[in-house]
PDB file of C-alpha atoms in Angstrom:
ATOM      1  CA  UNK A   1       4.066 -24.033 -24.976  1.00 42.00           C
ATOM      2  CA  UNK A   2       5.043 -20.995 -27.025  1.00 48.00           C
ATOM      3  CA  UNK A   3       1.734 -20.008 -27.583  1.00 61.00           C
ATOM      4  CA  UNK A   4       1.362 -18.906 -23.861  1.00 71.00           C
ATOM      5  CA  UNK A   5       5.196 -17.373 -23.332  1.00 86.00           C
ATOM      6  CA  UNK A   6       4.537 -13.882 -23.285  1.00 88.00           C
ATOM      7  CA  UNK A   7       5.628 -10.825 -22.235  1.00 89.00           C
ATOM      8  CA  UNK A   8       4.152 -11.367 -18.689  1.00 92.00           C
ATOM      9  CA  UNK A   9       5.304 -15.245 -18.134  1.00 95.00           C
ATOM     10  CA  UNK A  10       7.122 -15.851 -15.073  1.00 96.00           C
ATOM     11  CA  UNK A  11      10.154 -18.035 -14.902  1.00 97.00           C
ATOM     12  CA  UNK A  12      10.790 -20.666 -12.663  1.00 98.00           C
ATOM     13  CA  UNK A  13      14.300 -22.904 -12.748  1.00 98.00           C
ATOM     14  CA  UNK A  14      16.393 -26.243 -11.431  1.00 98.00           C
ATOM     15  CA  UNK A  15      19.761 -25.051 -10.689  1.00 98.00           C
ATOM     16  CA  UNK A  16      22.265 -28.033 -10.131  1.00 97.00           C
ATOM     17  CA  UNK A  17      24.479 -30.604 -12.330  1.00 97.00           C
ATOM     18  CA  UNK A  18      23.085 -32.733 -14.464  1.00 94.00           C
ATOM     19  CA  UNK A  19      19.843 -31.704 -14.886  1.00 94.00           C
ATOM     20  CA  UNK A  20      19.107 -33.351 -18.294  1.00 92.00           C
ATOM     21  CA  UNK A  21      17.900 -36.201 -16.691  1.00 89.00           C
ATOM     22  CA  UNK A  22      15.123 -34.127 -14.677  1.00 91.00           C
ATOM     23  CA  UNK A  23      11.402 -34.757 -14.831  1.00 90.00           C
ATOM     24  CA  UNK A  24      10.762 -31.450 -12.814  1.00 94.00           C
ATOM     25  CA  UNK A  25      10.319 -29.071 -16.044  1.00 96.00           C
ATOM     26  CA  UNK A  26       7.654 -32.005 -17.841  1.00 94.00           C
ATOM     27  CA  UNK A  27       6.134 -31.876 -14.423  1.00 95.00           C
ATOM     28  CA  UNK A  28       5.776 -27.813 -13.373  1.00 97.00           C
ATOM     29  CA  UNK A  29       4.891 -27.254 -16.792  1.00 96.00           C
ATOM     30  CA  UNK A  30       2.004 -29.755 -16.886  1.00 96.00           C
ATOM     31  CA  UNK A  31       0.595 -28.354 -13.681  1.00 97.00           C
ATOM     32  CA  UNK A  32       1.470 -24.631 -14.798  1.00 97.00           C
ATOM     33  CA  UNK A  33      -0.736 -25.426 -17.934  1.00 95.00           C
ATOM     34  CA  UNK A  34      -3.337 -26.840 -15.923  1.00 95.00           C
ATOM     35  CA  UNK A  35      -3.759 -24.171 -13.574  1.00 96.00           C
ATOM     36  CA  UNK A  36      -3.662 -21.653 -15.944  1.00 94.00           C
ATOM     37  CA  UNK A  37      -0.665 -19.854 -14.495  1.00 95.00           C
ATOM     38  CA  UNK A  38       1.708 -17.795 -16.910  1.00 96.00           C
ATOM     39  CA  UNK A  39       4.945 -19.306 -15.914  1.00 97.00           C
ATOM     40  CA  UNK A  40       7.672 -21.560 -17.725  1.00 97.00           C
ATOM     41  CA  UNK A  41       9.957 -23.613 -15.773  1.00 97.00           C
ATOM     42  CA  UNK A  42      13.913 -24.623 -17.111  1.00 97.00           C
ATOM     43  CA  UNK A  43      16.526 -26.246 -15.853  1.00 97.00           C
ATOM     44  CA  UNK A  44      20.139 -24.982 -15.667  1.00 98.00           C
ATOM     45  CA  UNK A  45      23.202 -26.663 -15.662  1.00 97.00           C
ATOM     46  CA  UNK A  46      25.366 -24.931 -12.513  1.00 98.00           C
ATOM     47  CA  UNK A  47      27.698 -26.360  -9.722  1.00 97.00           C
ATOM     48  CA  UNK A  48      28.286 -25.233  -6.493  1.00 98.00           C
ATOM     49  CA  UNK A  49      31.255 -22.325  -7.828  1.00 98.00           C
ATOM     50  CA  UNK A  50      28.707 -20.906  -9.647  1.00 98.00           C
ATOM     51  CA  UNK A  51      25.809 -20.371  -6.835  1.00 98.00           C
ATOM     52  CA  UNK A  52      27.087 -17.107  -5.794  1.00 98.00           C
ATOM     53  CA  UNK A  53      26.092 -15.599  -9.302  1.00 98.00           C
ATOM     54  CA  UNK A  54      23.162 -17.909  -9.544  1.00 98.00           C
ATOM     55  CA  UNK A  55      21.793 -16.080  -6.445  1.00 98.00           C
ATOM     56  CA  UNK A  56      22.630 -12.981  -7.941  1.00 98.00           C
ATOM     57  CA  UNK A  57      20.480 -14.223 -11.392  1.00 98.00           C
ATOM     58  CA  UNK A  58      17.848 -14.851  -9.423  1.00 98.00           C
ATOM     59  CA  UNK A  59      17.160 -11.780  -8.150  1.00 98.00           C
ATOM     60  CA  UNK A  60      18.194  -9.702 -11.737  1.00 97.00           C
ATOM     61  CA  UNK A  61      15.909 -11.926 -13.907  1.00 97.00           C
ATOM     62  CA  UNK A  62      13.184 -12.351 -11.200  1.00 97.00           C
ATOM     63  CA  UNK A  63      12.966 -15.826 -11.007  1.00 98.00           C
ATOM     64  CA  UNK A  64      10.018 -16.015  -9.043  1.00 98.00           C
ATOM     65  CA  UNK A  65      10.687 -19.314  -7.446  1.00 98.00           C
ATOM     66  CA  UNK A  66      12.500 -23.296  -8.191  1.00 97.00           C
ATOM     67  CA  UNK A  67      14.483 -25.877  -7.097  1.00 97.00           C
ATOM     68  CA  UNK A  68      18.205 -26.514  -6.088  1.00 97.00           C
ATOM     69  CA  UNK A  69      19.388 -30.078  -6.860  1.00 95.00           C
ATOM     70  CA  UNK A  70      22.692 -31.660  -5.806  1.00 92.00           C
ATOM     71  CA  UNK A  71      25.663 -30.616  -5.646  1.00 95.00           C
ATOM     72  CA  UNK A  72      24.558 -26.996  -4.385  1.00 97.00           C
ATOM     73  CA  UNK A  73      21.680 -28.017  -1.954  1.00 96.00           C
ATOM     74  CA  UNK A  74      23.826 -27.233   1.103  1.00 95.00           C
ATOM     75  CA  UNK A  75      25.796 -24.341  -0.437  1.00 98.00           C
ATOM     76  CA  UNK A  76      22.134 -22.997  -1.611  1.00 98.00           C
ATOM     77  CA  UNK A  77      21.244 -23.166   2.366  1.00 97.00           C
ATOM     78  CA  UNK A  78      23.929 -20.823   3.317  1.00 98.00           C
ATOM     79  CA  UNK A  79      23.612 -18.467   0.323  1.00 98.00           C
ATOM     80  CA  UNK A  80      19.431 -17.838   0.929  1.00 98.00           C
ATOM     81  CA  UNK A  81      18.004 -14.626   2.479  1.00 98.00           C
ATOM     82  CA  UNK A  82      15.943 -17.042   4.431  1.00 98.00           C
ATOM     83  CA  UNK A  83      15.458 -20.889   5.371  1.00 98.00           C
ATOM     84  CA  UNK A  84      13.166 -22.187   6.896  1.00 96.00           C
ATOM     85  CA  UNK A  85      13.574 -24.577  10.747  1.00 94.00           C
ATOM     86  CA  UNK A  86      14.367 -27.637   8.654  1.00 95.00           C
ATOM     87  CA  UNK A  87      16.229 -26.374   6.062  1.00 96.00           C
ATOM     88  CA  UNK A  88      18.354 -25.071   9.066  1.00 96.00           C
ATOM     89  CA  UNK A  89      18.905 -28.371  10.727  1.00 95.00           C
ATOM     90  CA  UNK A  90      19.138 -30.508   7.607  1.00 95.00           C
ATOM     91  CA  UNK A  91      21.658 -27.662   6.173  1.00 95.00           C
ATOM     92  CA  UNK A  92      20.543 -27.902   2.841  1.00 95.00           C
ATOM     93  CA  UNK A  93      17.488 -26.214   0.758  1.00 96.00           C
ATOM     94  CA  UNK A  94      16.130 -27.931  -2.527  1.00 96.00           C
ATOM     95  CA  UNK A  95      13.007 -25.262  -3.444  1.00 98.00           C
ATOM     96  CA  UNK A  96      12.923 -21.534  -3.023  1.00 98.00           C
ATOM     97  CA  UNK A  97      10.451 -18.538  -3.552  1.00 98.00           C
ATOM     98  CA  UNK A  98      11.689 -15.177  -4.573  1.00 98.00           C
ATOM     99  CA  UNK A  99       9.251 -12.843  -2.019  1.00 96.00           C
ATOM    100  CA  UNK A 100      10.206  -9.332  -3.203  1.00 95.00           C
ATOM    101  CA  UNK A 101      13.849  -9.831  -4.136  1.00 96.00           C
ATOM    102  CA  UNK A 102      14.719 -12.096  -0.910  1.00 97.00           C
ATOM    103  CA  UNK A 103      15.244 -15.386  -1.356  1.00 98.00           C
ATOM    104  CA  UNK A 104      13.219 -18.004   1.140  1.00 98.00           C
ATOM    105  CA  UNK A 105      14.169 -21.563   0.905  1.00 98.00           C
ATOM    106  CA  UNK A 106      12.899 -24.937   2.352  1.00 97.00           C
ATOM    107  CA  UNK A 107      13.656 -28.489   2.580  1.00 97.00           C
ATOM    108  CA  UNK A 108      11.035 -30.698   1.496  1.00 97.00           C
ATOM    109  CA  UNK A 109      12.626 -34.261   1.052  1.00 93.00           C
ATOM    110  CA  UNK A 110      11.485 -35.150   4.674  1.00 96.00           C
ATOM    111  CA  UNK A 111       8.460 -33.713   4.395  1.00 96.00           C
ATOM    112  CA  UNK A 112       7.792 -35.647   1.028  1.00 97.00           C
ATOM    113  CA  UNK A 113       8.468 -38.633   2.614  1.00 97.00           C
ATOM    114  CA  UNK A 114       6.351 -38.144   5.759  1.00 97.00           C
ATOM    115  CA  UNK A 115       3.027 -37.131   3.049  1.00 97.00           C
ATOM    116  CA  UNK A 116       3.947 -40.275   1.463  1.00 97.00           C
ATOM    117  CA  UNK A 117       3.319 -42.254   4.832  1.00 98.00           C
ATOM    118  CA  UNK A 118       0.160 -40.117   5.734  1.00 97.00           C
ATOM    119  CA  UNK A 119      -1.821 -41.120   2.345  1.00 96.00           C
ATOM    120  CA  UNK A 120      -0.790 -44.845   3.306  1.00 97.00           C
ATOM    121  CA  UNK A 121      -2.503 -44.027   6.607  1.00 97.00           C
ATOM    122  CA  UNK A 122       0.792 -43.760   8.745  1.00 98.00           C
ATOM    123  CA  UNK A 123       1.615 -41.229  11.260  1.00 97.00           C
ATOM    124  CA  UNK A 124       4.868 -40.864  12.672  1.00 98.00           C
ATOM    125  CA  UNK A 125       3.869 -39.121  16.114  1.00 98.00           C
ATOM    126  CA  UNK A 126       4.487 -40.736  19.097  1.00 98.00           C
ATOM    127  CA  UNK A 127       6.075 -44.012  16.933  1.00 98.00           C
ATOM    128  CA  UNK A 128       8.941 -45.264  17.819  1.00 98.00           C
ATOM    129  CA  UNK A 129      11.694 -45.568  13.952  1.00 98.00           C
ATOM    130  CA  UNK A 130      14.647 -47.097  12.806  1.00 98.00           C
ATOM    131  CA  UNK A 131      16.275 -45.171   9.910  1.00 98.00           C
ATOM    132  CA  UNK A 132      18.688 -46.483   7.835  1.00 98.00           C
ATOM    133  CA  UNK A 133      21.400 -44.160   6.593  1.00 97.00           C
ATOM    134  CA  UNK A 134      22.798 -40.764   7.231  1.00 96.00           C
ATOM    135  CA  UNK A 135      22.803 -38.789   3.746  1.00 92.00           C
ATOM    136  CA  UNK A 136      21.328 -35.738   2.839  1.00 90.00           C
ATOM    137  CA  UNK A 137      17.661 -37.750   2.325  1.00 91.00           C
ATOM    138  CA  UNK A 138      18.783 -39.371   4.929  1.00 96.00           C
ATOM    139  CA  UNK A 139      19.093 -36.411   7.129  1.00 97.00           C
ATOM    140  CA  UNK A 140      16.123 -34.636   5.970  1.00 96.00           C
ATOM    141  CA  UNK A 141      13.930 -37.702   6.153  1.00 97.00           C
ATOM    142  CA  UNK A 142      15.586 -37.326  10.242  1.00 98.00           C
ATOM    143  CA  UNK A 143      14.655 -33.735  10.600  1.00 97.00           C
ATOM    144  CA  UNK A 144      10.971 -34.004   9.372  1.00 97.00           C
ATOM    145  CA  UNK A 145      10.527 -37.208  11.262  1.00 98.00           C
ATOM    146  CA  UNK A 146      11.750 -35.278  14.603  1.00 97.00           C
ATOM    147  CA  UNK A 147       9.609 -31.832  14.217  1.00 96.00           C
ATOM    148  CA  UNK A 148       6.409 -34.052  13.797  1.00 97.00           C
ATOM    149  CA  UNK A 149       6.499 -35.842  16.818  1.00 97.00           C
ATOM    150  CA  UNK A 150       8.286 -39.091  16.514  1.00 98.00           C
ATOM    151  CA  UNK A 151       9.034 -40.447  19.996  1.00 98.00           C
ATOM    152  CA  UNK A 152      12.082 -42.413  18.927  1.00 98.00           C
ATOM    153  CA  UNK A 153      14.792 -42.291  16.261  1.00 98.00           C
ATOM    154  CA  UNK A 154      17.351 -44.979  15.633  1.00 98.00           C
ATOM    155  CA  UNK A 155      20.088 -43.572  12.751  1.00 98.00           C
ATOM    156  CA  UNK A 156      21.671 -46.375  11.619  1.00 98.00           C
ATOM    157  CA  UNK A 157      24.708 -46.364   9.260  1.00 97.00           C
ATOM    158  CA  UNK A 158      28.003 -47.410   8.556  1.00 95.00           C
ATOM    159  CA  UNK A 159      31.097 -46.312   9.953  1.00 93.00           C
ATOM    160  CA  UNK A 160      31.802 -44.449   6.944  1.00 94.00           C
ATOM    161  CA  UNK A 161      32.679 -40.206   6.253  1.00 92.00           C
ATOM    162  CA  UNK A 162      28.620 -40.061   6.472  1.00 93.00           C
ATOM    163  CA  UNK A 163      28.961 -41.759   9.893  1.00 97.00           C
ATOM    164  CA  UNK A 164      30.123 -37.865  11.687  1.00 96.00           C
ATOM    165  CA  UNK A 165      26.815 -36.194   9.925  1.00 95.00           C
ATOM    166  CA  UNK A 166      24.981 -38.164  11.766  1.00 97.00           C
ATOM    167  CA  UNK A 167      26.244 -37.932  15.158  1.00 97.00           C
ATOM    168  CA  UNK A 168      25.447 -34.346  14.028  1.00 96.00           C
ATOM    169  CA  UNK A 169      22.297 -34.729  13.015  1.00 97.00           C
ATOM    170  CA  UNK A 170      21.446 -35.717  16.432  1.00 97.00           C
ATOM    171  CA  UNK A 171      23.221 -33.768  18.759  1.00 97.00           C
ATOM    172  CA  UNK A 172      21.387 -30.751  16.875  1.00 96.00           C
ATOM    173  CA  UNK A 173      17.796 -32.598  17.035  1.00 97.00           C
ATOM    174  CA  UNK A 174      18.269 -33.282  20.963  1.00 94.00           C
ATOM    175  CA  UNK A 175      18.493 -29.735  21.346  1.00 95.00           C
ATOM    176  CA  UNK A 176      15.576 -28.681  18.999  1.00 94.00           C
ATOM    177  CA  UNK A 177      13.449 -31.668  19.606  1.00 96.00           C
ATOM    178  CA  UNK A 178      14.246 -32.336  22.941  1.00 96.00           C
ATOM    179  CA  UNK A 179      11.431 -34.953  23.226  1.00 97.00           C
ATOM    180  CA  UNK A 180      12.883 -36.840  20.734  1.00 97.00           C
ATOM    181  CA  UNK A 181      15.223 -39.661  21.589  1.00 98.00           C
ATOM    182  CA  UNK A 182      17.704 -40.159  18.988  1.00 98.00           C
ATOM    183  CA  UNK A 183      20.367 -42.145  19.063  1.00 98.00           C
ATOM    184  CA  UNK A 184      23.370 -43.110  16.344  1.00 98.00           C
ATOM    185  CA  UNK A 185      24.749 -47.061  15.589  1.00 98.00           C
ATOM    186  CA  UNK A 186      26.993 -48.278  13.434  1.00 97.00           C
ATOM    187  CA  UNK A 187      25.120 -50.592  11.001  1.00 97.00           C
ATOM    188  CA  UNK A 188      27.818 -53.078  11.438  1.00 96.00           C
ATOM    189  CA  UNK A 189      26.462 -53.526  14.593  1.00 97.00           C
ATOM    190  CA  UNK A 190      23.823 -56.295  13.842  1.00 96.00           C
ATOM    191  CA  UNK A 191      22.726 -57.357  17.243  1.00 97.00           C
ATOM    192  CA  UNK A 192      21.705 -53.727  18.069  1.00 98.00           C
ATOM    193  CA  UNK A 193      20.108 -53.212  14.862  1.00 98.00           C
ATOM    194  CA  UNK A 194      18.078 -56.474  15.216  1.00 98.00           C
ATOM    195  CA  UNK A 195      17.260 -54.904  18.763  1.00 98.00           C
ATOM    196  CA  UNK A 196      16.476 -51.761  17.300  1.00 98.00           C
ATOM    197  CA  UNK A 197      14.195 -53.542  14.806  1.00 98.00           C
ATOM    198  CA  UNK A 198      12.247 -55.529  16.966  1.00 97.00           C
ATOM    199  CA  UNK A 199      10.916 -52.671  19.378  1.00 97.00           C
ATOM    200  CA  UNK A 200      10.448 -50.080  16.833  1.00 98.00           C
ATOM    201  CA  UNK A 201       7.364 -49.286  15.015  1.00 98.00           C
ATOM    202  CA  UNK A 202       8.373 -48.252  11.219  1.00 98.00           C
ATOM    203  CA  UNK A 203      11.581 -49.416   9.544  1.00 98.00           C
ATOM    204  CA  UNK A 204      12.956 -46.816   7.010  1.00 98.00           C
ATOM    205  CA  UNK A 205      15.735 -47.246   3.948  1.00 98.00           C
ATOM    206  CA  UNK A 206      17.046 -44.250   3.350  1.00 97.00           C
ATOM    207  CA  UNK A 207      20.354 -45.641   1.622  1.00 96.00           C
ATOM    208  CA  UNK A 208      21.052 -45.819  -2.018  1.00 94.00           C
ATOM    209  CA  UNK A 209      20.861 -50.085  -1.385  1.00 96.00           C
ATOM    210  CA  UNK A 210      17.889 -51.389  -3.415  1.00 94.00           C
ATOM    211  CA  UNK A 211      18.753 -48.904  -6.498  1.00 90.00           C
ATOM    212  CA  UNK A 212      21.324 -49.471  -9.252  1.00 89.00           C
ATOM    213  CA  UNK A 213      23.806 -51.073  -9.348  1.00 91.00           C
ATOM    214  CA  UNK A 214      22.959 -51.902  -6.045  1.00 93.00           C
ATOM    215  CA  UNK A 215      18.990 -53.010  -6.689  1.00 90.00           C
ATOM    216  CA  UNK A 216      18.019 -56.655  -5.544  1.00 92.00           C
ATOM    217  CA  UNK A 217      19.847 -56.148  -2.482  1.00 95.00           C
ATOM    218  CA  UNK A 218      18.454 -55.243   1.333  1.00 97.00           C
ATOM    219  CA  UNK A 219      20.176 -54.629   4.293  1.00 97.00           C
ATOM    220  CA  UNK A 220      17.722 -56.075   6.254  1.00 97.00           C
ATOM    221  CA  UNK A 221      17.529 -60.036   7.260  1.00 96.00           C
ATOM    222  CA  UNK A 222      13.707 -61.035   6.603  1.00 97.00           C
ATOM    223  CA  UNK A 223      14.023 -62.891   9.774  1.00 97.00           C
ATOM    224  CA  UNK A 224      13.636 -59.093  11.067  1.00 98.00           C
ATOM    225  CA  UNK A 225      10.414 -58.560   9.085  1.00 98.00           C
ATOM    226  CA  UNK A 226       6.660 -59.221  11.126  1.00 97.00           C
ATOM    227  CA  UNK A 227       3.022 -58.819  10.935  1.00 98.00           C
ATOM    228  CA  UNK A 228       3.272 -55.180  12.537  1.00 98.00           C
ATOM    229  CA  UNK A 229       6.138 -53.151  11.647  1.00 98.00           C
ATOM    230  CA  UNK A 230       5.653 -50.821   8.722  1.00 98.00           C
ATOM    231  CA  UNK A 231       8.443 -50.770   6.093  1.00 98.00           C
ATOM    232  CA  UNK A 232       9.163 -47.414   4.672  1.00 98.00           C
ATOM    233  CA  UNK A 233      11.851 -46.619   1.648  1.00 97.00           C
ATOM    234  CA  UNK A 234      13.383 -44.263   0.125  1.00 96.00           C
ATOM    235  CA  UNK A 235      14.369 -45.796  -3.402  1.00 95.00           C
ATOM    236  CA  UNK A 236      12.165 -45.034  -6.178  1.00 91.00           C
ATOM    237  CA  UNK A 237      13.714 -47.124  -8.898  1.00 90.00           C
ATOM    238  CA  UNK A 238      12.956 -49.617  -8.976  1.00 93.00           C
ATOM    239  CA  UNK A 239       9.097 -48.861  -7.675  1.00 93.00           C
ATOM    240  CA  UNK A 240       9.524 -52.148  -5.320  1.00 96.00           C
ATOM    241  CA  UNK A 241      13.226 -52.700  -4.202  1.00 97.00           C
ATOM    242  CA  UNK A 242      13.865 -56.045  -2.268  1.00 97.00           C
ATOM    243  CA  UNK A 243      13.224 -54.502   0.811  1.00 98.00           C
ATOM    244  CA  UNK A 244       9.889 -53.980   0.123  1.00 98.00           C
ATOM    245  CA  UNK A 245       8.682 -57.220  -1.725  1.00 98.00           C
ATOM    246  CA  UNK A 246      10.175 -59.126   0.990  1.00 98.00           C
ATOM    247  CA  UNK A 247       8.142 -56.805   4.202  1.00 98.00           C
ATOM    248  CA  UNK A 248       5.241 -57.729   1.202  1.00 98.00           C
ATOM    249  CA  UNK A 249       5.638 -61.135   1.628  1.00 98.00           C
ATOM    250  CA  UNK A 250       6.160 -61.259   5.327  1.00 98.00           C
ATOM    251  CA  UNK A 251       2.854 -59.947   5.690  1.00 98.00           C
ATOM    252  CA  UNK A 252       4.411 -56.328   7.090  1.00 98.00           C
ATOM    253  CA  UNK A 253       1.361 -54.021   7.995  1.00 98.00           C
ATOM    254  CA  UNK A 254       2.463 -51.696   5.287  1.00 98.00           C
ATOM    255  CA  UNK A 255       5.244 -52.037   2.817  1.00 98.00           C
ATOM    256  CA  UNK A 256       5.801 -48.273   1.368  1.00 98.00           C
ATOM    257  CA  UNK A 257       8.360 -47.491  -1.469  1.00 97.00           C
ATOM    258  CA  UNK A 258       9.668 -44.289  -2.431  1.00 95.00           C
ATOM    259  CA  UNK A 259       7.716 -43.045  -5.786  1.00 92.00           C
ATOM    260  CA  UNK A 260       5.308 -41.563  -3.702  1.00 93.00           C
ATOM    261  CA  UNK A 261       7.716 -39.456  -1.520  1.00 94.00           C
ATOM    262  CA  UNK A 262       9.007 -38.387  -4.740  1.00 91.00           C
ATOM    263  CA  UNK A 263       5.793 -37.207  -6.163  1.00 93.00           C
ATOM    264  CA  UNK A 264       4.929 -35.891  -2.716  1.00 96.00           C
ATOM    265  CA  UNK A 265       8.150 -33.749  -2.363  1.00 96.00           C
ATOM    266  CA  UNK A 266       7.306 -31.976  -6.137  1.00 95.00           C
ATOM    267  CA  UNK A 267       3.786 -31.018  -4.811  1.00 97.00           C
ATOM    268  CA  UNK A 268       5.085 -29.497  -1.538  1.00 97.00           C
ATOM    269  CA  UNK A 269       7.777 -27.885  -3.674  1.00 97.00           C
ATOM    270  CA  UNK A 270       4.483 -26.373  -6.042  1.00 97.00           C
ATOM    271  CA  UNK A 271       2.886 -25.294  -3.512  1.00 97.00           C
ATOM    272  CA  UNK A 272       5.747 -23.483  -1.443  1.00 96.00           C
ATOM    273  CA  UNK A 273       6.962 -20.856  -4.655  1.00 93.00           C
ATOM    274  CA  UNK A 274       2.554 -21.085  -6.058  1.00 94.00           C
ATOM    275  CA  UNK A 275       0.519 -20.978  -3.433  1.00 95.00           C
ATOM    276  CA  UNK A 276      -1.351 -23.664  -4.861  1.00 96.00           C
ATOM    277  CA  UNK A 277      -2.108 -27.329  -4.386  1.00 96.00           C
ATOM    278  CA  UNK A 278      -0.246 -28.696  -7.596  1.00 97.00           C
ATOM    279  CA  UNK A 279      -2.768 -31.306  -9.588  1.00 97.00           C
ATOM    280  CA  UNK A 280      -1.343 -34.619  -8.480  1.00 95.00           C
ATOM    281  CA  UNK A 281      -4.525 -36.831 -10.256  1.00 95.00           C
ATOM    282  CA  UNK A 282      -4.082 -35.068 -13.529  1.00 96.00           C
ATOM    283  CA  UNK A 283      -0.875 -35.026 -13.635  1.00 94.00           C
ATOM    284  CA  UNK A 284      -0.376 -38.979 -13.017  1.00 92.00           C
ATOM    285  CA  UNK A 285      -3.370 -38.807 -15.101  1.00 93.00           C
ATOM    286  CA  UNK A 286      -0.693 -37.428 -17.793  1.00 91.00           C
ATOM    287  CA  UNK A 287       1.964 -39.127 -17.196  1.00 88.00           C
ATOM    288  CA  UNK A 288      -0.276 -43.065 -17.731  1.00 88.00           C
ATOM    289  CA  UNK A 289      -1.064 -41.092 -21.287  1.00 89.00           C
ATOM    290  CA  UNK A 290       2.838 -40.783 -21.977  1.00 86.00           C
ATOM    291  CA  UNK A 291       3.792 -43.443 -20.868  1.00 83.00           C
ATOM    292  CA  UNK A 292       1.086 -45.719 -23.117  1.00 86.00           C
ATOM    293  CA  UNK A 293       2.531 -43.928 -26.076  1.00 82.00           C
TER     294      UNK A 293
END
């Protein structure tokens, strides 16, 4: 990498805490590489007291562009130039693009998750969805669902401090998606999620249930599960939570887990602060290479 850090390269940076764990700079830096583009992306350890100066970085060092992680995705919303209609209504940004010292930002969680369902040959318009859950992937994968079309939405959740977001969530959709019928249910309720369930046309998990510590679990009763409903989730590790291998073996029409919507959501953020299509082949191509190693 040194060998192309010159006096020209452009920076690009993950602002949140931790961000050790991050694959985003292996990732931009592969495609970066690939596309010939003189840019180097970091990650910086920051947490939401420090996003006023971040902002303020950003625009000194001209940081042309990157990605907010939690905690500061919702301060990050409030403290860009400009954001985007679903940033707005999600209240929370996770990539920006520095256009001539103002700062734009998007949300691109939903949107990751809806290009995960459209290479599996799913589109949300005019379907009818039950979505599990009402955090912020939660709310995003909510938002994106609404602005494309989706003629039902069915937030269920527990009556929990995420419970209020999501009464929220829909009182502000009904008024920007007015064709959109969404509703909120506590997930305790299990008669009217079973309801829910059986006249809707995609299922989606958009809890943390399915990942550590809380992987071989489902909050769904397989008695629930038939030939057409499309299962949808969130949860990336592991690649097939319980939720899925049981729609799998209930002979679901598609059974959908969430690596894709995560590789999905980095492209969108490439090409929002590029311009460009990121690589997606090569760069799984790539990461089978590491991996084998």
């Amino acid at each position: 990498m040194e060998k192309r850090i010159d006096g020209r390269t452009g920076l690009y940076a993950l602002f949140g805490t931790p961000v050790g764990h991050s694959g985003s700079p292996a990732m931009y830096n592969f495609c970066f590489q690939h596309d010939g583009i003189n840019a180097a992306y970091m990650a910086f350890d920051v947490n939401v007291d420090d996003m006023e100066q971040v902002m303020k970085a950003v625009k000194l060092f001209n940081i042309r562009g990157g990605n907010f992680t939690m905690p500061v995705k919702n301060i990050a919303s409030q403290l860009c130039d400009e954001i985007t209609p679903a940033a707005r209504l999600v209240g929370a940004c996770n990539v920006f693009v520095n256009k001539d010292g103002r700062i734009c930002g998007d949300v691109t969680d939903g949107k990751g998750f809806i290009k995960n369902l459209q290479v599996n040959d799913v589109d949300v318009k005019g379907k009818k969805l039950v979505v599990l859950g009402a955090g912020g992937a939660a709310t995003a994968v909510q938002v994106s669902l609404a602005l494309e079309g989706a003629a039902e939405i069915a937030i269920f959740n527990r009556e929990d401090e995420f419970y209020p977001r999501a009464e929220e969530t829909a009182r502000k959709l009904q008024k920007e998606c007015p064709a959109v019928n969404v509703t909120v249910t506590k997930l305790e309720d299990s008669e009217k999620l079973a309801e829910a369930i059986k006249g809707c046309d995609i299922l989606v998990n958009a809890t943390s249930v399915g990942m550590k510590p809380l992987d071989g679990q489902s909050l769904i009763d397989t008695s629930l599960l038939r030939k057409d409903l499309i299962v949808a989730d969130t949860v990336y590790s592991p690649e097939k939570t319980r939720m899925i291998l049981e729609a799998e073996a209930a002979g679901c029409k598609a059974a959908i887990g969430g690596k894709g919507m995560l590789l999905w959501q980095g492209a969108l953020n490439y090409e929002f602060y590029t311009g460009k299509e990121m690589p997606v082949e090569e760069y799984q191509k790539y990461q089978a290479e590491q991996a084998a190693k």
